[in-house]
Short mmCIF file of C-alpha atoms and ligand atoms in Angstrom, two decimals:
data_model
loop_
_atom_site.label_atom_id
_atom_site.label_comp_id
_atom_site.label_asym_id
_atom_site.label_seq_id
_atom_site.Cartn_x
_atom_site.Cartn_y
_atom_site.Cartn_z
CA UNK A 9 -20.88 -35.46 8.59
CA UNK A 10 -20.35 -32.86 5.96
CA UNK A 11 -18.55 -29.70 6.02
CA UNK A 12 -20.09 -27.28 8.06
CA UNK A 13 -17.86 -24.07 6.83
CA UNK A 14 -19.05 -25.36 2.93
CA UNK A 15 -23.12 -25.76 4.25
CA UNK A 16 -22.96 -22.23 6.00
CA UNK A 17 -21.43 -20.54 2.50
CA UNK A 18 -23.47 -22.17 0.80
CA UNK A 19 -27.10 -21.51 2.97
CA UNK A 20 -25.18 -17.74 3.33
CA UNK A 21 -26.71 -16.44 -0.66
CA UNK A 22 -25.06 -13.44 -1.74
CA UNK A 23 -26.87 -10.42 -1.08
CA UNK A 24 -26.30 -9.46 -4.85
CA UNK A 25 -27.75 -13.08 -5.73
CA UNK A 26 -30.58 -12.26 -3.07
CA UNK A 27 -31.94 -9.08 -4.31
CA UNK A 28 -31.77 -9.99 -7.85
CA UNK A 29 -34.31 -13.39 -7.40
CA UNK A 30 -36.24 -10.59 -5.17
CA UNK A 31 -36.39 -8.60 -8.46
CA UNK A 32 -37.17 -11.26 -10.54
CA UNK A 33 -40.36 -12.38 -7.86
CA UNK A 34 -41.28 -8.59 -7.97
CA UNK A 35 -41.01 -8.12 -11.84
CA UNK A 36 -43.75 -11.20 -11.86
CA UNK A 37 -45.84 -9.24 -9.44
CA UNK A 38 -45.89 -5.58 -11.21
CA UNK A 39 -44.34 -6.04 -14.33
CA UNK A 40 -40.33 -5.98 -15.65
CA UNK A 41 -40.59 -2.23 -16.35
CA UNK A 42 -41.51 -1.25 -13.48
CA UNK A 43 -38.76 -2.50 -11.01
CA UNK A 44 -35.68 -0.85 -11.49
CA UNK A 45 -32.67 -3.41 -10.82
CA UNK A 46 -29.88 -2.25 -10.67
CA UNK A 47 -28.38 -5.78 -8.61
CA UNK A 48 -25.90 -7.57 -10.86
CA UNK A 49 -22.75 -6.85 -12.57
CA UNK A 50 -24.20 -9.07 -16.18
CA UNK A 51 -23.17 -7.62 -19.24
CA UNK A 52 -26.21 -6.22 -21.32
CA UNK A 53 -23.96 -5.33 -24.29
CA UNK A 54 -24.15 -8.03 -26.51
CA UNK A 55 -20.72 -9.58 -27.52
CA UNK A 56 -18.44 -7.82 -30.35
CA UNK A 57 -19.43 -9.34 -34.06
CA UNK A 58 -16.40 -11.14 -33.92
CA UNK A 59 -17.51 -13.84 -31.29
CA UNK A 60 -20.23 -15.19 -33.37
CA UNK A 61 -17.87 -14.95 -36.51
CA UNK A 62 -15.85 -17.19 -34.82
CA UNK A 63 -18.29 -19.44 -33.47
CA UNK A 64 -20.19 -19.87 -36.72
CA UNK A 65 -16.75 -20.10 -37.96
CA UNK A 66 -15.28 -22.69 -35.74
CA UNK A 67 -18.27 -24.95 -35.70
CA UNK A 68 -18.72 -25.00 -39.70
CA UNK A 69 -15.10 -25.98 -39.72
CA UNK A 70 -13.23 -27.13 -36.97
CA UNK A 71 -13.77 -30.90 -36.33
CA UNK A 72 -15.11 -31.96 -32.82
CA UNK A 73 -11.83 -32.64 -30.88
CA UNK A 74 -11.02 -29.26 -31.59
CA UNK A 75 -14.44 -27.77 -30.59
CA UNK A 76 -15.78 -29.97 -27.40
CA UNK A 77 -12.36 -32.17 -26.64
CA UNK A 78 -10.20 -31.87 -23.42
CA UNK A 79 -7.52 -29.38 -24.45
CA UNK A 80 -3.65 -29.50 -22.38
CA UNK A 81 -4.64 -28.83 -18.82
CA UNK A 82 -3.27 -25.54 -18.70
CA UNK A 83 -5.40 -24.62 -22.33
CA UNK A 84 -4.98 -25.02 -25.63
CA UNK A 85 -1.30 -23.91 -26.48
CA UNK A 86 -1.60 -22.09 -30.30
CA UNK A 87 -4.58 -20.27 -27.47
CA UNK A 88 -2.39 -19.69 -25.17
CA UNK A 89 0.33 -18.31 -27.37
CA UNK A 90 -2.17 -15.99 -28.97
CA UNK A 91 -3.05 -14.46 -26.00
CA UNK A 92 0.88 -14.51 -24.91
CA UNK A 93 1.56 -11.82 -28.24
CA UNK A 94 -1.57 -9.77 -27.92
CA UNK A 95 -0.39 -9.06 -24.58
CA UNK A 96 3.41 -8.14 -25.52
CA UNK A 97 2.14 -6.29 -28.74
CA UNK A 98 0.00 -4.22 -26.59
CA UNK A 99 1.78 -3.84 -23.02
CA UNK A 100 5.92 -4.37 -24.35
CA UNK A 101 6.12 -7.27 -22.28
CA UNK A 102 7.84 -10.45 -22.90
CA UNK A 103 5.69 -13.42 -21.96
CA UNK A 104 4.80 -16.24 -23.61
CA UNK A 105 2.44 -19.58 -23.69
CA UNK A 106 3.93 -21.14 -20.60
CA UNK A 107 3.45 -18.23 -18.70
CA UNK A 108 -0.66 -18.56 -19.27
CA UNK A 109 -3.00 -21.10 -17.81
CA UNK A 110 -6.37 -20.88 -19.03
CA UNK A 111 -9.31 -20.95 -16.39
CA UNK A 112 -13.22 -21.11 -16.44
CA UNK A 113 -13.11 -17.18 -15.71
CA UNK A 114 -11.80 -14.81 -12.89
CA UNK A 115 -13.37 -16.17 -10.12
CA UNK A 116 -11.20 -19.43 -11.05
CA UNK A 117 -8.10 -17.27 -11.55
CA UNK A 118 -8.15 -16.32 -8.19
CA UNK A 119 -9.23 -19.32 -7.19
CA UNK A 120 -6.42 -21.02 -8.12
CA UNK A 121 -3.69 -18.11 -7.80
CA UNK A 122 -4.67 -18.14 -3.69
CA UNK A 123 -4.42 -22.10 -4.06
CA UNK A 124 -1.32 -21.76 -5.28
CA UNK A 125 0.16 -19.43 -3.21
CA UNK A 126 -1.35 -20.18 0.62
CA UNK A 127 0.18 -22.01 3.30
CA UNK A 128 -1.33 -22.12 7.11
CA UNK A 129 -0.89 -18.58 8.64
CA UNK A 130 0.04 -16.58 5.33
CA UNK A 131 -2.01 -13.50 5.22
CA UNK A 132 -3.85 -11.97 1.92
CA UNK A 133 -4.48 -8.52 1.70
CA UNK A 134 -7.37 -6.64 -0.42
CA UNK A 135 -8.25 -3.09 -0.26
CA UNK A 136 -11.71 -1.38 0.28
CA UNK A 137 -13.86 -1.62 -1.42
CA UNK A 138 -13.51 -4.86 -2.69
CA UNK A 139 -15.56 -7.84 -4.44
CA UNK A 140 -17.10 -10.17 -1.76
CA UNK A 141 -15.52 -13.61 -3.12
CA UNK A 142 -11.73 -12.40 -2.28
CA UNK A 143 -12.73 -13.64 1.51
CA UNK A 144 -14.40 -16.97 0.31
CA UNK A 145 -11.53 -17.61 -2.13
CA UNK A 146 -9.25 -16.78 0.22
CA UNK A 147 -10.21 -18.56 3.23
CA UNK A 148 -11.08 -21.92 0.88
CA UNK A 149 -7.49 -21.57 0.08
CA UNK A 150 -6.74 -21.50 3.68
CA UNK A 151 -5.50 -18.16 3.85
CA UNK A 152 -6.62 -14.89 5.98
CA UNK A 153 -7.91 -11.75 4.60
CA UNK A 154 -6.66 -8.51 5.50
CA UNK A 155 -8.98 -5.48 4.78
CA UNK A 156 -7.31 -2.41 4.40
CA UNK A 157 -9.17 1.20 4.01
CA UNK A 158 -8.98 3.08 0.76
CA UNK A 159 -8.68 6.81 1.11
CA UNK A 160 -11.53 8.28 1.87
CA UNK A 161 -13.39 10.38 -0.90
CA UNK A 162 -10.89 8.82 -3.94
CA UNK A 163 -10.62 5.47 -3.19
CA UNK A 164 -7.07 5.36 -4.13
CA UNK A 165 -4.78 3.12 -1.92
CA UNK A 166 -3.80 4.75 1.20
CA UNK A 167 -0.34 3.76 1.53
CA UNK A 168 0.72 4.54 4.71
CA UNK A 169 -1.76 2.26 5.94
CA UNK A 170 -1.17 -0.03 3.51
CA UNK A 171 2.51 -0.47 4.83
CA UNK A 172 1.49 -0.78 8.38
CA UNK A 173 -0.84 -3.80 6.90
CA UNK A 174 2.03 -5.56 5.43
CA UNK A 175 3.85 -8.45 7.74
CA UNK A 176 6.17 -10.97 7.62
CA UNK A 177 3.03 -13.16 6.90
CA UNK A 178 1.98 -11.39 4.13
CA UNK A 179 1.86 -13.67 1.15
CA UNK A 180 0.06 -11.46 -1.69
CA UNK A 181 -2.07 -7.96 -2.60
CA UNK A 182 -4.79 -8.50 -4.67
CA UNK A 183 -5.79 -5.30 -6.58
CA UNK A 184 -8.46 -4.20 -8.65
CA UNK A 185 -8.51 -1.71 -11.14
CA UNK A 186 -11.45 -0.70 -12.65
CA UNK A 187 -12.98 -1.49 -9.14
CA UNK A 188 -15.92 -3.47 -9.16
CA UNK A 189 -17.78 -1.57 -6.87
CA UNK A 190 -16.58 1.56 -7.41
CA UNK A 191 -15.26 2.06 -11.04
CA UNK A 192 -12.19 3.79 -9.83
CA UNK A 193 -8.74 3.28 -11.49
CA UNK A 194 -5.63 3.18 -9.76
CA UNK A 195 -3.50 6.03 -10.44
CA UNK A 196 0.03 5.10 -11.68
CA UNK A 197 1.58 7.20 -9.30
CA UNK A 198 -0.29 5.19 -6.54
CA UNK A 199 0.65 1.64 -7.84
CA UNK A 200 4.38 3.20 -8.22
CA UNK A 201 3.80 3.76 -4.91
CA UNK A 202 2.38 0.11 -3.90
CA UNK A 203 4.99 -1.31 -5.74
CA UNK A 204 8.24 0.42 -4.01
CA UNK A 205 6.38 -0.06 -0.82
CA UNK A 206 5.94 -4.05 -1.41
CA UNK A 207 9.60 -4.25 -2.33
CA UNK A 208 11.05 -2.39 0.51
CA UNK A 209 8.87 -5.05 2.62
CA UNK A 210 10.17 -7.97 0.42
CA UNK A 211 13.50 -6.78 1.21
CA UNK A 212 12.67 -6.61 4.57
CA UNK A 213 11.07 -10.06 5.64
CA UNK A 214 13.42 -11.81 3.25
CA UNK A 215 10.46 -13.32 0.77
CA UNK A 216 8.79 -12.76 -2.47
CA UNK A 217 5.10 -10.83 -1.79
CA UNK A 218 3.31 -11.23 -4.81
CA UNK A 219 0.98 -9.33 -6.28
CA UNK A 220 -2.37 -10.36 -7.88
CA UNK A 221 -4.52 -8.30 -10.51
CA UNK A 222 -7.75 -9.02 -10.79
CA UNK A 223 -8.79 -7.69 -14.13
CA UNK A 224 -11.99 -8.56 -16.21
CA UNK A 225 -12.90 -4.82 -15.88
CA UNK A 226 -9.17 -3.70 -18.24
CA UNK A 227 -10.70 -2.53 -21.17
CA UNK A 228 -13.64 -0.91 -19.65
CA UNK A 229 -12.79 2.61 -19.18
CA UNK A 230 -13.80 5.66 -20.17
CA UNK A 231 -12.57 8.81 -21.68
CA UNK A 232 -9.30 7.30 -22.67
CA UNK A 233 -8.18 6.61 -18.71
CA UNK A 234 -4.93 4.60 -19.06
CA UNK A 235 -4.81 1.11 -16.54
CA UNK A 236 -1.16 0.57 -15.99
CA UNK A 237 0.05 -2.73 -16.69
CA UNK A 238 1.14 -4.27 -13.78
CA UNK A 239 3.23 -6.88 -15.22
CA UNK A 240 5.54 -3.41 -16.09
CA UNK A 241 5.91 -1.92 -12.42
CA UNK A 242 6.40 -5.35 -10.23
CA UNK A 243 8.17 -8.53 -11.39
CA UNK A 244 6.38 -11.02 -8.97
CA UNK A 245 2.76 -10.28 -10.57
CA UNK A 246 -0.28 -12.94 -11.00
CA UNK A 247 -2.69 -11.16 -13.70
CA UNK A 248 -6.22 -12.67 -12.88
CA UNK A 249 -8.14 -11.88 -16.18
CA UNK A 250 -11.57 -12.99 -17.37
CA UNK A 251 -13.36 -12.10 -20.83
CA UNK A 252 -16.82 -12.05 -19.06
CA UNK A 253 -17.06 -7.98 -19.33
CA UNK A 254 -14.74 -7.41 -22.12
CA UNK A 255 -16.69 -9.44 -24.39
CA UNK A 256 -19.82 -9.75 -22.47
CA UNK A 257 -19.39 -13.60 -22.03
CA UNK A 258 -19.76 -14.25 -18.32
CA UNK A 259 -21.85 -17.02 -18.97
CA UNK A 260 -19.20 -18.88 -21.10
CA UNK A 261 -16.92 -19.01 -18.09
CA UNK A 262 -13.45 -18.22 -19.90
CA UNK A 263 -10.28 -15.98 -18.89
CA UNK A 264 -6.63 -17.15 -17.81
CA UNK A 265 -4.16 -16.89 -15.12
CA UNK A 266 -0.70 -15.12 -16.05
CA UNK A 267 2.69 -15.50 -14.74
CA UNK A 268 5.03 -12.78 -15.25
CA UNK A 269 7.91 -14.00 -16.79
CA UNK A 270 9.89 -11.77 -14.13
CA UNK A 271 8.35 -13.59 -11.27
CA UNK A 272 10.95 -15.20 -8.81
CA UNK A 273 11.39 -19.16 -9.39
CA UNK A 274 8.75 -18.49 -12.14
CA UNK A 275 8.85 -22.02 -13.28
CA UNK A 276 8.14 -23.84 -9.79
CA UNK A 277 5.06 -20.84 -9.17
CA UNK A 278 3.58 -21.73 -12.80
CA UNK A 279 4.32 -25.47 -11.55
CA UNK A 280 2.02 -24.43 -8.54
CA UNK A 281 -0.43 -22.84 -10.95
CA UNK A 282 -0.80 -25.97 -12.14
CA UNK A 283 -0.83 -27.99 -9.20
CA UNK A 284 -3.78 -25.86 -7.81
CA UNK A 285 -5.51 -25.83 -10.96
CA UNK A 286 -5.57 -29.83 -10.88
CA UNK A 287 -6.22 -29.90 -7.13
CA UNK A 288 -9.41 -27.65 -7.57
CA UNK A 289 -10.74 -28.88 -10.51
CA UNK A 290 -9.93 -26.39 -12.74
CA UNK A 291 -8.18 -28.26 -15.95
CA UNK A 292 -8.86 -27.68 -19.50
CA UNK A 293 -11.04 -24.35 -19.70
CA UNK A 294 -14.21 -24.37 -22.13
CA UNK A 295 -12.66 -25.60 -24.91
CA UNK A 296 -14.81 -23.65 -28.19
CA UNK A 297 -14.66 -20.63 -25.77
CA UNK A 298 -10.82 -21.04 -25.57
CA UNK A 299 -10.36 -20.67 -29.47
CA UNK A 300 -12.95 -17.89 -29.37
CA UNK A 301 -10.44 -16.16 -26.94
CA UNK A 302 -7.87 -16.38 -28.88
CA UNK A 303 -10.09 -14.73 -32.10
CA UNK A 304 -11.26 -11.82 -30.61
CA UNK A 305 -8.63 -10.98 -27.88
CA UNK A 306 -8.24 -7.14 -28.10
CA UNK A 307 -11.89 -6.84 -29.03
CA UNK A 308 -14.25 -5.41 -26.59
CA UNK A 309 -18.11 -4.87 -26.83
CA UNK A 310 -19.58 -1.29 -27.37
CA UNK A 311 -18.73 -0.14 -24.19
CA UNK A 312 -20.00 3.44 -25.45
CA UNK A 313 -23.29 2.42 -23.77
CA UNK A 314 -21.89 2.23 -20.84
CA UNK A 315 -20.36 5.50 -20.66
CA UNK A 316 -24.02 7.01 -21.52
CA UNK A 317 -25.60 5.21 -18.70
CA UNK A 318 -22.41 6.13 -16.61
CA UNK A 319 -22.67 9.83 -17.48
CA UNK A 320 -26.46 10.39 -17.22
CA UNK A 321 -26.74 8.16 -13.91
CA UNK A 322 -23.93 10.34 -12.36
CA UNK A 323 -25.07 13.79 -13.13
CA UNK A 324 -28.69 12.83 -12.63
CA UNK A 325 -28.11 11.77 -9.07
CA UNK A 326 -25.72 14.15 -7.95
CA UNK A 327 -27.99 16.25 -9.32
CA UNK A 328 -30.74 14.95 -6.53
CA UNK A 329 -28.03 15.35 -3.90
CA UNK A 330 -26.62 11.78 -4.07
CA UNK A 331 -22.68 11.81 -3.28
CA UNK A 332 -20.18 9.61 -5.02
CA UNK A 333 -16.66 9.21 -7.02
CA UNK A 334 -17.38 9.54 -10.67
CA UNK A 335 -15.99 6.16 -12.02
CA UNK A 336 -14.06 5.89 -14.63
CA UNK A 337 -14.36 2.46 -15.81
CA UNK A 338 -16.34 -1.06 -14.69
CA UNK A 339 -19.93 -0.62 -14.74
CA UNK A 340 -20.97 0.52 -11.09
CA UNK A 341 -21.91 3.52 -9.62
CA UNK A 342 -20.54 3.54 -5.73
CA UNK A 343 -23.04 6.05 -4.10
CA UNK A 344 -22.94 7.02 -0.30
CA UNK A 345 -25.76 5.62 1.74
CA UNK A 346 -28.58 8.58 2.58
CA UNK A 347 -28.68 7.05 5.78
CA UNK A 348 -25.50 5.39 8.18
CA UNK A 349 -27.10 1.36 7.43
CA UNK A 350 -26.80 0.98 3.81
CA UNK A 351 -29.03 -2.14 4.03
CA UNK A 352 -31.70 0.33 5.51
CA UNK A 353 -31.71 2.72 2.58
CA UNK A 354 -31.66 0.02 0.28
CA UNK A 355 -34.82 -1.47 2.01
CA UNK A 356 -36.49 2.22 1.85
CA UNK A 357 -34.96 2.20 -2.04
CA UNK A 358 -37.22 -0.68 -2.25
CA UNK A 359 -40.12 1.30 -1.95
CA UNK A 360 -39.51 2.96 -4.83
CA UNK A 361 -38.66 -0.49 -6.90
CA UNK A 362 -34.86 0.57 -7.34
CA UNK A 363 -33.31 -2.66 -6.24
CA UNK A 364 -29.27 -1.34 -4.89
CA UNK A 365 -26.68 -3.34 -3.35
CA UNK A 366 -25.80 -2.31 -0.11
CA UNK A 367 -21.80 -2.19 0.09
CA UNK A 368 -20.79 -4.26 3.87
CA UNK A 369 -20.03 -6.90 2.04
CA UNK A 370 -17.38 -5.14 -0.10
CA UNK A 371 -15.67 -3.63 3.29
CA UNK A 372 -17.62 -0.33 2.79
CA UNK A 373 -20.76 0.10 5.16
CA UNK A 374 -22.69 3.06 4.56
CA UNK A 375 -22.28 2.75 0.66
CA UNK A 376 -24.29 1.30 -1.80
CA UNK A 377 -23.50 -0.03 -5.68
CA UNK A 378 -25.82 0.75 -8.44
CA UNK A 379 -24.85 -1.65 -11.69
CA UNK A 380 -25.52 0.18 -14.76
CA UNK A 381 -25.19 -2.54 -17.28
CA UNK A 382 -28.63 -1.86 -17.96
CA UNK A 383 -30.81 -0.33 -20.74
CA UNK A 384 -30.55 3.03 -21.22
CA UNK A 385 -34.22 3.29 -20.86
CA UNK A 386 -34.46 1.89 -17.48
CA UNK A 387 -32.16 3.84 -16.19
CA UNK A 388 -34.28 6.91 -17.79
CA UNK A 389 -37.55 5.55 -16.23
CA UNK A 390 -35.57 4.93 -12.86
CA UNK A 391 -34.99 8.40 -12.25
CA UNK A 392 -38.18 9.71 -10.85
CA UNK A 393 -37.56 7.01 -8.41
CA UNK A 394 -33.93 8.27 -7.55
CA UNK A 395 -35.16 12.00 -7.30
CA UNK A 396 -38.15 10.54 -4.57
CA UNK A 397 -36.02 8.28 -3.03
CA UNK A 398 -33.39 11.18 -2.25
CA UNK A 399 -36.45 13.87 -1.18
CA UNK A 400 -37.68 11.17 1.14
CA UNK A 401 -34.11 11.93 3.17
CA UNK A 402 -34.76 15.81 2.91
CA UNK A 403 -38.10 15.44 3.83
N1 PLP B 1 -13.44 -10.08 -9.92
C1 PLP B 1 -14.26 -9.03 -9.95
C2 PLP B 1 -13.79 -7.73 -9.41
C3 PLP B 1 -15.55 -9.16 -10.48
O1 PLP B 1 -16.36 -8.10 -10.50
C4 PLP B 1 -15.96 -10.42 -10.98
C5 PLP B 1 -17.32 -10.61 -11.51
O2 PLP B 1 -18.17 -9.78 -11.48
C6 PLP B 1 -15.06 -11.48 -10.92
C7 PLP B 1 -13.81 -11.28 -10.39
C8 PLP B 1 -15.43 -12.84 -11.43
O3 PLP B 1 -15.47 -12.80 -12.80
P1 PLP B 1 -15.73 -14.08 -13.71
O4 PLP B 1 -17.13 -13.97 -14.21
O5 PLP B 1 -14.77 -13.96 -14.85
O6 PLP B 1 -15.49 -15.29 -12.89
#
């Protein structure tokens, strides 16, 4: 006998994963420049100079212990205090290398924050629109996730409802700001809000509720949009962070969990931290790609690209009639569906080679996600397709 939840997830592909083989079979069949695929969240900035610096660097003259050997399970620690004063220098807080553990990316932060954290019956909330893994990391932890609405038309958090959300089993709020699908930023004034109302409820039911970041989109934001620090508004904060989009190196699998040094019994939860790390797997992240963290930290690749592709793709397809929130950071357009089944218009969207994403799975039906961490020039040659693809609806 083998697991039957673990068979299903994995015979279940992601309909992101799914469309972009379909793109890849379709590419073969008419040529790469003519299918327009917009499917997957992959960097196509290339890294900031200083990654291969330090590569080149590190290989020519670290010996191979340093480069390929185990590290501590939690990361290197000269790493992990590197990271530990970037982040005080830049967000005036006061953590340091035992409040980091270093993981094989976000996905693994989470992974192991929701390890850490869930007990039978506790209760994990995530706002709309969300990224699809939250409900397999969550329920592989063994917890439940709660979906709650987003305001309609900003996609800010809509606190009242929010509050009604929150129980005595609530264990933790994951947020996630840039939003990967829809590039919006929360507000300060809304996680001001979040924040009082998580305390009231902490208060309340007598228990810590914590609150976990998910943040590999930070530094991606345009127009000089500020992304509160959320280690500054609420003391019982995991930050989930990954350097997959920062320094376009999702491949590399590298990013860290961090404790806030505020965080109730902050020892035993980094203790859990740990503990879940080790349970799942998760010791001693990619070593080279550790020290190459702990370079470049504070770097970020050109993300001016993305602001191009962000701007034209926005005022082109509003333009055509589309409707959406202009995002202002990540790299995804969230655009409402031109008809009520999103995987509908995606199939019609087909027709015109744009391959979309339709948004159910991130809580949002009748929504779709266009990824624009693509070339300029497909997005350029894309756009007849958008304009036909929207006159097909008028028509
Ligand atoms: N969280 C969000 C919101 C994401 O968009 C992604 C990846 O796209 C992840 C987590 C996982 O990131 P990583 O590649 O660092 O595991």
């Amino acid at each position: 006998m083998i697991s039957e939840e673990m068979m299903a997830l994995g015979k279940k592909r992601s309909v992101i994963r799914e469309i972009f083989e379909y793109g890849k079979i379709r590419a073969g069949e008419i040529g790469r420049e003519n299918v327009f695929d917009f499917s997957l969240g992959n960097p196509n900035v290339p890294p900031p100079d200083c990654v291969k610096e330090a590569i080149l660097d590190l290989v020519n003259t670290e010996d191979s212990v340093t480069l390929h050997g185990y590290t501590s399970a939690q990361g290197d620690a000269r790493v992990r205090q590197a990271i530990a004063d970037y982040i005080n220098a830049t967000y005036g807080t006061q953590v340091d290398a035992d409040n980091l553990y270093m993981t094989a990316g976000a996905a693994a932060s989470l992974s192991i924050c929701l390890k850490a954290l869930a007990v039978p019956g506790d209760e994990f909330i995530a706002f709309t629109p969300f990224f699809p893994e939250y409900r397999v990391f969550t329920e592989a932890a063994g917890g439940k996730l709660v979906v709650v609405p987003s305001r309609e038309g900003d996609f800010q958090i809509d606190i009242p409802k929010f509050a009604e959300a929150l129980t005595e089993r609530t264990k933790a709020v994951i947020v996630n700001s840039p939003n990967n699908p829809s590039g919006v930023v929360l507000s300060e004034d809304n996680i001001r809000q979040l924040c009082d109302v998580m305390r009231e409820k902490e208060a309340q039911f007598g228990h810590p509720i914590y609150l976990i970041t998910d943040e590999p989109y930070r530094e991606l934001v345009y127009e000089g949009v500020s992304v509160p620090y959320l280690l500054n508004y609420y003391d019982n904060t995991f930050v989930c962070y990954s350097f997959s989009k920062s320094l376009s190196l999702p491949g590399e699998r590298i990013g860290y969990v961090l404790v806030s040094n505020k965080m109730e019994a902050e020892r035993d939860v980094y203790a859990a931290v740990c503990g879940a790390g080790r349970a799942l797997g998760y010791v001693c992240a990619p070593s080279l790609f550790q020290q190459v963290a702990a370079r470049c930290v504070g770097q970020t690749s050109d993300i001016s690209v993305y602001k191009k592709n962000r701007d034209l793709l926005y005022n082109q397809l509003t333009s055509f009639g589309f409707d959406c929130v202009k995002p202002a950071g990540a790299f995804y357009l969230f655009v409402k569906s031109m008809e009520p089944d999103a995987n509908a218009f995606c199939e019609r969207a087909k027709q015109y080679e744009l391959l979309l994403v339709p948004g159910d799975d991130f809580g949002c039906p009748g929504y779709v996600r266009i990824s624009y961490c693509v070339s300029t020039e497909q997005i350029l040659r894309a756009m007849p397709a958008f304009e036909k693809l929207a006159k097909a609806y008028k028509a």
